[in-house]
PDB file of N, CA, C and O in Angstrom:
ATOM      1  N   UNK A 250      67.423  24.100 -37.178  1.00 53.00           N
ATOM      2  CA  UNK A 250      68.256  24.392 -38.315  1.00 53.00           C
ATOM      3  C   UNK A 250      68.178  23.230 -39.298  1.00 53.00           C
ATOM      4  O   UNK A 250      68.082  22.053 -38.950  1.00 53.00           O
ATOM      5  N   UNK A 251      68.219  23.578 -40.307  1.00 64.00           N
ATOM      6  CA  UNK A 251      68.045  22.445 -41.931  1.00 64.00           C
ATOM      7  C   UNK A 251      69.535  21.765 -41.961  1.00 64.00           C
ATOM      8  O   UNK A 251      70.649  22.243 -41.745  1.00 64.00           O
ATOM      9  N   UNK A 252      69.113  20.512 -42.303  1.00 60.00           N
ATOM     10  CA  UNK A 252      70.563  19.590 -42.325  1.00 60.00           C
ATOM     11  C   UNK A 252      71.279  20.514 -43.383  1.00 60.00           C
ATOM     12  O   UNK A 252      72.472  20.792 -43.264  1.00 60.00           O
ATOM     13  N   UNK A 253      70.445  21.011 -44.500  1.00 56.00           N
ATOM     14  CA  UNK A 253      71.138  20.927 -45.980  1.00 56.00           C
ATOM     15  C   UNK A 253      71.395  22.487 -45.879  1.00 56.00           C
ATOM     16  O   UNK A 253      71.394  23.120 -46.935  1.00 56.00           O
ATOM     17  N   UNK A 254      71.599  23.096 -44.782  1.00 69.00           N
ATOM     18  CA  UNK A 254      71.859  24.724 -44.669  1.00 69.00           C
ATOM     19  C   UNK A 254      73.523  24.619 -44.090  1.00 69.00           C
ATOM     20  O   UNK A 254      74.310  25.534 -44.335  1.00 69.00           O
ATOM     21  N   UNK A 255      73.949  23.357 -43.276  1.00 80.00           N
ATOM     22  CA  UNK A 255      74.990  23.249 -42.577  1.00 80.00           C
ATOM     23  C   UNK A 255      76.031  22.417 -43.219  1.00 80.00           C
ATOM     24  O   UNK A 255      77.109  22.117 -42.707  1.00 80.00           O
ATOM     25  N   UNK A 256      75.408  21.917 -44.929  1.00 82.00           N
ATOM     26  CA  UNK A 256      75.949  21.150 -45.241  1.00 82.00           C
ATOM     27  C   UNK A 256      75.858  21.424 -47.105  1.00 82.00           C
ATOM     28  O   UNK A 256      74.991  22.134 -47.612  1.00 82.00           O
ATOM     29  N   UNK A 257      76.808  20.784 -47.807  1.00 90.00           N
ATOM     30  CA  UNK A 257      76.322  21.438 -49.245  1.00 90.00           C
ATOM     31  C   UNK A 257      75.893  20.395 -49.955  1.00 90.00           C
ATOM     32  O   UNK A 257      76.316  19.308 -49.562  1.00 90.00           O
ATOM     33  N   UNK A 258      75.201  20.389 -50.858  1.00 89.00           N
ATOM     34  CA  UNK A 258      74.691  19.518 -51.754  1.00 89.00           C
ATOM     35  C   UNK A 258      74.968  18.479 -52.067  1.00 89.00           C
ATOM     36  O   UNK A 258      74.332  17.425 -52.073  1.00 89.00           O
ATOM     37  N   UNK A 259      76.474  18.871 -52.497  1.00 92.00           N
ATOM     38  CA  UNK A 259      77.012  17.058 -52.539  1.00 92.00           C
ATOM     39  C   UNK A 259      77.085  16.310 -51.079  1.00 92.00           C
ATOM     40  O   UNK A 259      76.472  15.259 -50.898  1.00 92.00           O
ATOM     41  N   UNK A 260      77.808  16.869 -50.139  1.00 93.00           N
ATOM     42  CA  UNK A 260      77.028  16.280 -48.616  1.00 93.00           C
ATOM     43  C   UNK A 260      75.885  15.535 -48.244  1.00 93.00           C
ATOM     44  O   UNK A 260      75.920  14.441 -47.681  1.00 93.00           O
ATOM     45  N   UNK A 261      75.088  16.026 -48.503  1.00 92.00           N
ATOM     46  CA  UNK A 261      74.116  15.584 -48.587  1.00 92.00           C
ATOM     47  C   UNK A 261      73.630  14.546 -49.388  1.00 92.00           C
ATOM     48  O   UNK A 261      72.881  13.683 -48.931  1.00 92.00           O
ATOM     49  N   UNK A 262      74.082  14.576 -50.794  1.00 94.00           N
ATOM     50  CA  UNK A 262      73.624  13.428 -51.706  1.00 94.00           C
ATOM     51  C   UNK A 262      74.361  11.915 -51.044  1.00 94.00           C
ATOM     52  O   UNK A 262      73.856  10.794 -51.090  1.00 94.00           O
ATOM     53  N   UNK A 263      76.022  12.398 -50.287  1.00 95.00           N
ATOM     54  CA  UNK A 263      76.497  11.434 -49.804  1.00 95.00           C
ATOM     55  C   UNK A 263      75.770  10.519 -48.668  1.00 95.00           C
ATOM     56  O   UNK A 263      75.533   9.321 -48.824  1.00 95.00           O
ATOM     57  N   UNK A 264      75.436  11.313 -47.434  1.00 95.00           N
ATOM     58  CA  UNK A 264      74.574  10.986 -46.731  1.00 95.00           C
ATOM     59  C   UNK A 264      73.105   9.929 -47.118  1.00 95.00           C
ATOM     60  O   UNK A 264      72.674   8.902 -46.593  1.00 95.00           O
ATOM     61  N   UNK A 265      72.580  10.879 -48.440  1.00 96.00           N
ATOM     62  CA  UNK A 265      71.505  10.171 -48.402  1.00 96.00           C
ATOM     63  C   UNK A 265      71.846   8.696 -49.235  1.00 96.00           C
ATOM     64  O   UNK A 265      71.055   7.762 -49.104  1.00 96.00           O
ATOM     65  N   UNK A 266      72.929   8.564 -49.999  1.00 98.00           N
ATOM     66  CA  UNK A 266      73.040   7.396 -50.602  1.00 98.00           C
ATOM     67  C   UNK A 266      73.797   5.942 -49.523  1.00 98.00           C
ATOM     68  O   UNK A 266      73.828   4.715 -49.624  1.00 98.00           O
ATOM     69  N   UNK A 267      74.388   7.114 -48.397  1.00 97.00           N
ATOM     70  CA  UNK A 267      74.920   5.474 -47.439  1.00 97.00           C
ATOM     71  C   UNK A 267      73.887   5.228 -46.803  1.00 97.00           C
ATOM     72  O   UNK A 267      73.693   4.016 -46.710  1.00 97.00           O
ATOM     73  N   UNK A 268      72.639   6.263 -46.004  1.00 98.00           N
ATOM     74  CA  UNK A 268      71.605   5.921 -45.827  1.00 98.00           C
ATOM     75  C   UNK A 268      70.773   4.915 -46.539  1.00 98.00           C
ATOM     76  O   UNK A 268      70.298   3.991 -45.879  1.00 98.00           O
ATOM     77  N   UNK A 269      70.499   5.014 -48.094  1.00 98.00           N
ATOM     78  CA  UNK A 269      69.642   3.787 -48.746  1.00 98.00           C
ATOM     79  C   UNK A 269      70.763   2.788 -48.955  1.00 98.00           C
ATOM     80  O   UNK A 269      70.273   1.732 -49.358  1.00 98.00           O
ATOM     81  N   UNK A 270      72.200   2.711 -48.825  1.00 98.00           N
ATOM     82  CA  UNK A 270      72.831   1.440 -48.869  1.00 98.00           C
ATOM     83  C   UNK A 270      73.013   0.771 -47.797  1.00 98.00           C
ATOM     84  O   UNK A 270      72.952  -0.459 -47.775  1.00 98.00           O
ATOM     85  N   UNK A 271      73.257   1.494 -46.780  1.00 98.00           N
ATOM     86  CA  UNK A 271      72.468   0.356 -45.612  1.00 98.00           C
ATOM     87  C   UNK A 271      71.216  -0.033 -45.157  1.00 98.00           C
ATOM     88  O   UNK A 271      71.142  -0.875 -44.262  1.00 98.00           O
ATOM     89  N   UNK A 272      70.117   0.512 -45.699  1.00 98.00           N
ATOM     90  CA  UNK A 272      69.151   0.221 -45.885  1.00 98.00           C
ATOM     91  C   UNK A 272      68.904  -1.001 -46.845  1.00 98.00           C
ATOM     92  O   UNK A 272      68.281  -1.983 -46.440  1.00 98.00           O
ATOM     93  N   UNK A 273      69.255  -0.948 -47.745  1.00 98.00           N
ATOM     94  CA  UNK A 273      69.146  -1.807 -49.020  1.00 98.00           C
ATOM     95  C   UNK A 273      70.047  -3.044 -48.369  1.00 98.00           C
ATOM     96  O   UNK A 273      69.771  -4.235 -48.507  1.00 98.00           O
ATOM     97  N   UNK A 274      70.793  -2.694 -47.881  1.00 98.00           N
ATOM     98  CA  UNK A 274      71.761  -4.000 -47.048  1.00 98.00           C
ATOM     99  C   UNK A 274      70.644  -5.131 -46.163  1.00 98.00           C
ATOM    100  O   UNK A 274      70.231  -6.269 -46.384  1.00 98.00           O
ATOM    101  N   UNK A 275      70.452  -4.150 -45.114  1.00 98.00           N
ATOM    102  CA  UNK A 275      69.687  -4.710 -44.275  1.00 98.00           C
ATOM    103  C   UNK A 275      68.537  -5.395 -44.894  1.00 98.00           C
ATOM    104  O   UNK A 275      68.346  -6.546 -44.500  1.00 98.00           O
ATOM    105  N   UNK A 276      67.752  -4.933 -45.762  1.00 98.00           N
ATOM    106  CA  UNK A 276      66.783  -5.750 -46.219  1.00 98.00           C
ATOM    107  C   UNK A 276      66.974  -6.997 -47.283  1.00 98.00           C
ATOM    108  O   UNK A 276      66.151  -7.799 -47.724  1.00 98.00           O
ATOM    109  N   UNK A 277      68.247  -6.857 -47.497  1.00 97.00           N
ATOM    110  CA  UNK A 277      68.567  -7.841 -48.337  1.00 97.00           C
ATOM    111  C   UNK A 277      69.356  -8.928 -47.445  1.00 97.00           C
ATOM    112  O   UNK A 277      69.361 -10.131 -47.706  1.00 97.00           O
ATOM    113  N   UNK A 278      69.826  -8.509 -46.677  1.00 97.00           N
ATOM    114  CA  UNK A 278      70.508  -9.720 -45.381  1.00 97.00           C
ATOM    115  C   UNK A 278      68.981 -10.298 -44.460  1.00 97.00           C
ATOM    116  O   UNK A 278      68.804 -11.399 -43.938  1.00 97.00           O
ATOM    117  N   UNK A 279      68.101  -9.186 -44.510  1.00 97.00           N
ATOM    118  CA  UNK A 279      66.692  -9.942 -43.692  1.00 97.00           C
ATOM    119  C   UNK A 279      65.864 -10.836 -45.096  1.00 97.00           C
ATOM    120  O   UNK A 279      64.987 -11.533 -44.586  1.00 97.00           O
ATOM    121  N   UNK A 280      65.873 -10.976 -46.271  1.00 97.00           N
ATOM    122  CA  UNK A 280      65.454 -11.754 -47.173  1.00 97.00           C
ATOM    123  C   UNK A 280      66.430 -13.294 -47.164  1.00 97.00           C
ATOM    124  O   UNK A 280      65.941 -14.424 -47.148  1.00 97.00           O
ATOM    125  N   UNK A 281      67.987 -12.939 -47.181  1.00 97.00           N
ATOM    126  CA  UNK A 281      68.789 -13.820 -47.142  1.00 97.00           C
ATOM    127  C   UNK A 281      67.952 -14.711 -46.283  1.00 97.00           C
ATOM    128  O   UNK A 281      67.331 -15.643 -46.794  1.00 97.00           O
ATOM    129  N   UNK A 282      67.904 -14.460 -44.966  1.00 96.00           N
ATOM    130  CA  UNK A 282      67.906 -15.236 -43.740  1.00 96.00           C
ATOM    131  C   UNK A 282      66.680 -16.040 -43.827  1.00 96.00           C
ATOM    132  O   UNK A 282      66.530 -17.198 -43.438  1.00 96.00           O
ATOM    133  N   UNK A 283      65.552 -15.024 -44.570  1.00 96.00           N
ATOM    134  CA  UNK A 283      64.028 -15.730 -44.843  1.00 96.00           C
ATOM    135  C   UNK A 283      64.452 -17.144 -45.650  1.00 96.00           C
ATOM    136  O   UNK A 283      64.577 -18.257 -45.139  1.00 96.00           O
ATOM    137  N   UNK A 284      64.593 -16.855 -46.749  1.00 95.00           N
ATOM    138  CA  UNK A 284      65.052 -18.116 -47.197  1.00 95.00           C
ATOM    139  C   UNK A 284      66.315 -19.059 -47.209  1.00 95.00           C
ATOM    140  O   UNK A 284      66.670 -19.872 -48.061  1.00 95.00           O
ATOM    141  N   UNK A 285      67.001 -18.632 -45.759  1.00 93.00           N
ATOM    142  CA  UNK A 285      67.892 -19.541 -45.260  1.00 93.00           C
ATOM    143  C   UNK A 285      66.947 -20.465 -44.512  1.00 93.00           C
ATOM    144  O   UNK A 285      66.942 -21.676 -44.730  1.00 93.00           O
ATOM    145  N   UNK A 286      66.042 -19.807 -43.515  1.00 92.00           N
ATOM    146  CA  UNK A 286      65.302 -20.268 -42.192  1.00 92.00           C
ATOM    147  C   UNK A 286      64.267 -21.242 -43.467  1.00 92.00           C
ATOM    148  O   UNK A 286      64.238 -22.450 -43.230  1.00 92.00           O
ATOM    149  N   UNK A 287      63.684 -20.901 -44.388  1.00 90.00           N
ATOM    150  CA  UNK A 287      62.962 -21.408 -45.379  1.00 90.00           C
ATOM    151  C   UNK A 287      63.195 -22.700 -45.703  1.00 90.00           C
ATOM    152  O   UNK A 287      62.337 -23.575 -45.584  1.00 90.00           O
ATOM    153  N   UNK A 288      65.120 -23.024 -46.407  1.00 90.00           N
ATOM    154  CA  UNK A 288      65.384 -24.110 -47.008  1.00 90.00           C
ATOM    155  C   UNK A 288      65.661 -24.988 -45.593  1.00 90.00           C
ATOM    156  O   UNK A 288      65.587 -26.214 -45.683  1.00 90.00           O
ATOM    157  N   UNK A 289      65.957 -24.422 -44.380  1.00 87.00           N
ATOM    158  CA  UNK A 289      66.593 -25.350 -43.616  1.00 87.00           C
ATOM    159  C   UNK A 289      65.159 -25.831 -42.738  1.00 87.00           C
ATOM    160  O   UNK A 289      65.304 -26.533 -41.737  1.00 87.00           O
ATOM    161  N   UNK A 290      64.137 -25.515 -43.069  1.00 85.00           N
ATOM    162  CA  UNK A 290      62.997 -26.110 -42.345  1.00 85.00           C
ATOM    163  C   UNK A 290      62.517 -27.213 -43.774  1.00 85.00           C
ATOM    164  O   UNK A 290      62.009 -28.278 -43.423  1.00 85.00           O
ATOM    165  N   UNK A 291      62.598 -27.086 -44.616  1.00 83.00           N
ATOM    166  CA  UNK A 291      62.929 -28.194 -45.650  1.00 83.00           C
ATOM    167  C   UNK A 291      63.579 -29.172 -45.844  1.00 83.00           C
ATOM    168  O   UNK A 291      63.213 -30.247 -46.319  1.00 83.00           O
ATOM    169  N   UNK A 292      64.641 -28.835 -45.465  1.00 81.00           N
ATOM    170  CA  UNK A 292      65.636 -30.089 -45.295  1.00 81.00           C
ATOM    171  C   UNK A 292      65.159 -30.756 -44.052  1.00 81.00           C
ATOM    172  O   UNK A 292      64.527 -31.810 -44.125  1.00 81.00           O
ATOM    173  N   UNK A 293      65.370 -30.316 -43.172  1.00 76.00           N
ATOM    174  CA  UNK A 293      64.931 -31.242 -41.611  1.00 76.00           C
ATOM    175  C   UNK A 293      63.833 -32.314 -41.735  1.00 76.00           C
ATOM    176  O   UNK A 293      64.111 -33.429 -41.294  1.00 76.00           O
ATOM    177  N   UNK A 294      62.508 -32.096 -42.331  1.00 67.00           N
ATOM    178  CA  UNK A 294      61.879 -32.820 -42.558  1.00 67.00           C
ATOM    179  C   UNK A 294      62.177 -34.186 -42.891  1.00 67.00           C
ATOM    180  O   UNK A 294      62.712 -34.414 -43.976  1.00 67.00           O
ATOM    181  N   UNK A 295      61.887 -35.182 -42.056  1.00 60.00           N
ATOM    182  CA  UNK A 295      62.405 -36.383 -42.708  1.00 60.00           C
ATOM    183  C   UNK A 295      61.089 -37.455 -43.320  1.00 60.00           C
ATOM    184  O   UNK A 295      60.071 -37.868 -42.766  1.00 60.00           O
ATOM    185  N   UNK A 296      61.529 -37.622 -44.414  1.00 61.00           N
ATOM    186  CA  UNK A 296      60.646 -38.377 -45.361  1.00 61.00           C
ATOM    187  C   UNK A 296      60.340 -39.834 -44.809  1.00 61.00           C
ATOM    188  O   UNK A 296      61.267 -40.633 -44.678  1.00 61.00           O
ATOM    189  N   UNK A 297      58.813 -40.235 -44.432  1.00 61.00           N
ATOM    190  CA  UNK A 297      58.373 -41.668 -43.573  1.00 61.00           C
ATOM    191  C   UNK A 297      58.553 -42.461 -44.833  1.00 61.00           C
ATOM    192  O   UNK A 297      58.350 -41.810 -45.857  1.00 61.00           O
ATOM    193  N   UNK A 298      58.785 -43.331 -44.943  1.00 64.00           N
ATOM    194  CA  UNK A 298      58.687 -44.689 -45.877  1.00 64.00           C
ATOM    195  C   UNK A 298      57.636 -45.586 -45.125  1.00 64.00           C
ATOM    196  O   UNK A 298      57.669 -46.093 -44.004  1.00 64.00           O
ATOM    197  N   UNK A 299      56.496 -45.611 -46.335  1.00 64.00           N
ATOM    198  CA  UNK A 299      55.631 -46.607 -45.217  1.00 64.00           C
ATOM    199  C   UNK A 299      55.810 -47.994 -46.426  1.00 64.00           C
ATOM    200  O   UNK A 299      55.713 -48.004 -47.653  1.00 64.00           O
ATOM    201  N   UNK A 300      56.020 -48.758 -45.722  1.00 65.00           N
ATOM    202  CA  UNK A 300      56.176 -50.218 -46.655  1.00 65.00           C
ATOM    203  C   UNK A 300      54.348 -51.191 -46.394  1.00 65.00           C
ATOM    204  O   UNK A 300      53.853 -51.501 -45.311  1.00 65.00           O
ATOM    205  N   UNK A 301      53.804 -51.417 -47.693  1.00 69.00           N
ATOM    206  CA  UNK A 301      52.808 -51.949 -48.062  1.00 69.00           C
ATOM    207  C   UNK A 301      53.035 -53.539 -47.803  1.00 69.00           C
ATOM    208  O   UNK A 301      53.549 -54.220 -48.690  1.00 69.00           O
ATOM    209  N   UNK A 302      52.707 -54.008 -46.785  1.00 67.00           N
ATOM    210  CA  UNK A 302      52.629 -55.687 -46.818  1.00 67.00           C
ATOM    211  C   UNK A 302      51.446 -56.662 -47.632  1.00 67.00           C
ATOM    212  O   UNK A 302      50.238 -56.769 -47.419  1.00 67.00           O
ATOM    213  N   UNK A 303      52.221 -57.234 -48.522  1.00 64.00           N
ATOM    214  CA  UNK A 303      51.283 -57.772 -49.308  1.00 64.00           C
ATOM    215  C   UNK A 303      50.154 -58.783 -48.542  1.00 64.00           C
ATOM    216  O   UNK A 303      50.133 -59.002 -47.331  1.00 64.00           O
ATOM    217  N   UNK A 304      49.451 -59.205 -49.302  1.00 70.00           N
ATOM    218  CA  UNK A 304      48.189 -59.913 -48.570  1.00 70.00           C
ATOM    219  C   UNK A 304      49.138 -61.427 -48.484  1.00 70.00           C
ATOM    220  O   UNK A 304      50.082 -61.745 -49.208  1.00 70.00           O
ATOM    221  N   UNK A 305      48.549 -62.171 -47.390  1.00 67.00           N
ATOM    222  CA  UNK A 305      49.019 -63.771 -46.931  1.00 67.00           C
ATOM    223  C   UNK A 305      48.745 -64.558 -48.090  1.00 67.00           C
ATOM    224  O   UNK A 305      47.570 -64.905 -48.207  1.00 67.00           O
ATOM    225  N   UNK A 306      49.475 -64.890 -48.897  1.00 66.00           N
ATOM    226  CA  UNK A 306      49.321 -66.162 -50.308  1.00 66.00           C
ATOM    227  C   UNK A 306      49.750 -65.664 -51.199  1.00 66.00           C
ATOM    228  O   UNK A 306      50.298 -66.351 -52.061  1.00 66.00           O
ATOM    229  N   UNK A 307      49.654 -64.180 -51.327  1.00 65.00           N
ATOM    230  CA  UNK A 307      50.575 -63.948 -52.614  1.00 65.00           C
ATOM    231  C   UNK A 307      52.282 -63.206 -52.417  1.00 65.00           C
ATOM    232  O   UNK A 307      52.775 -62.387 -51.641  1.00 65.00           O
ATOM    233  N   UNK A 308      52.734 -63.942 -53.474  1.00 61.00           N
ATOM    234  CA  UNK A 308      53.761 -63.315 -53.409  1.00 61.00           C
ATOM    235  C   UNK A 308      54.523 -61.856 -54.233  1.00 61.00           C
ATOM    236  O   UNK A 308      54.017 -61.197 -55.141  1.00 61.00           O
ATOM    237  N   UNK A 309      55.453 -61.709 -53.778  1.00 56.00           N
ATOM    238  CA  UNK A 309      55.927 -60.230 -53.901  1.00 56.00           C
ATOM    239  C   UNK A 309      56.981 -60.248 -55.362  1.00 56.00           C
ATOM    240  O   UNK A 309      57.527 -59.212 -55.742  1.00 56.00           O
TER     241      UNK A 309
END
């Protein structure tokens, strides 16, 4: 039996619009997270400081 035989038109339009809003949810909470997981592997990185020792006689 057809969903849209047991159900009327506007029914249906309802259905199909919470369908693409949790859809649209979900993919927008799985983008969130991409560039959560993104900035926080950025930050962690910790920056080396390498210090240049000058040559023996001259000074700095």
């Amino acid at each position: 039996m057809n969903a849209s035989a047991t159900m009327g038109p506007v029914q249906v339009a309802v259905v199909t619009y919470l369908i693409c809003t949790v859809i649209s949810l979900g993919v927008a909470g799985m983008i969130k997270l991409l560039f959560g997981i993104i900035k926080l592997q950025r930050n962690s990185t910790v920056p080396v400081a390498v210090e240049i020792s000058a040559k023996p006689g001259t000074s700095r």
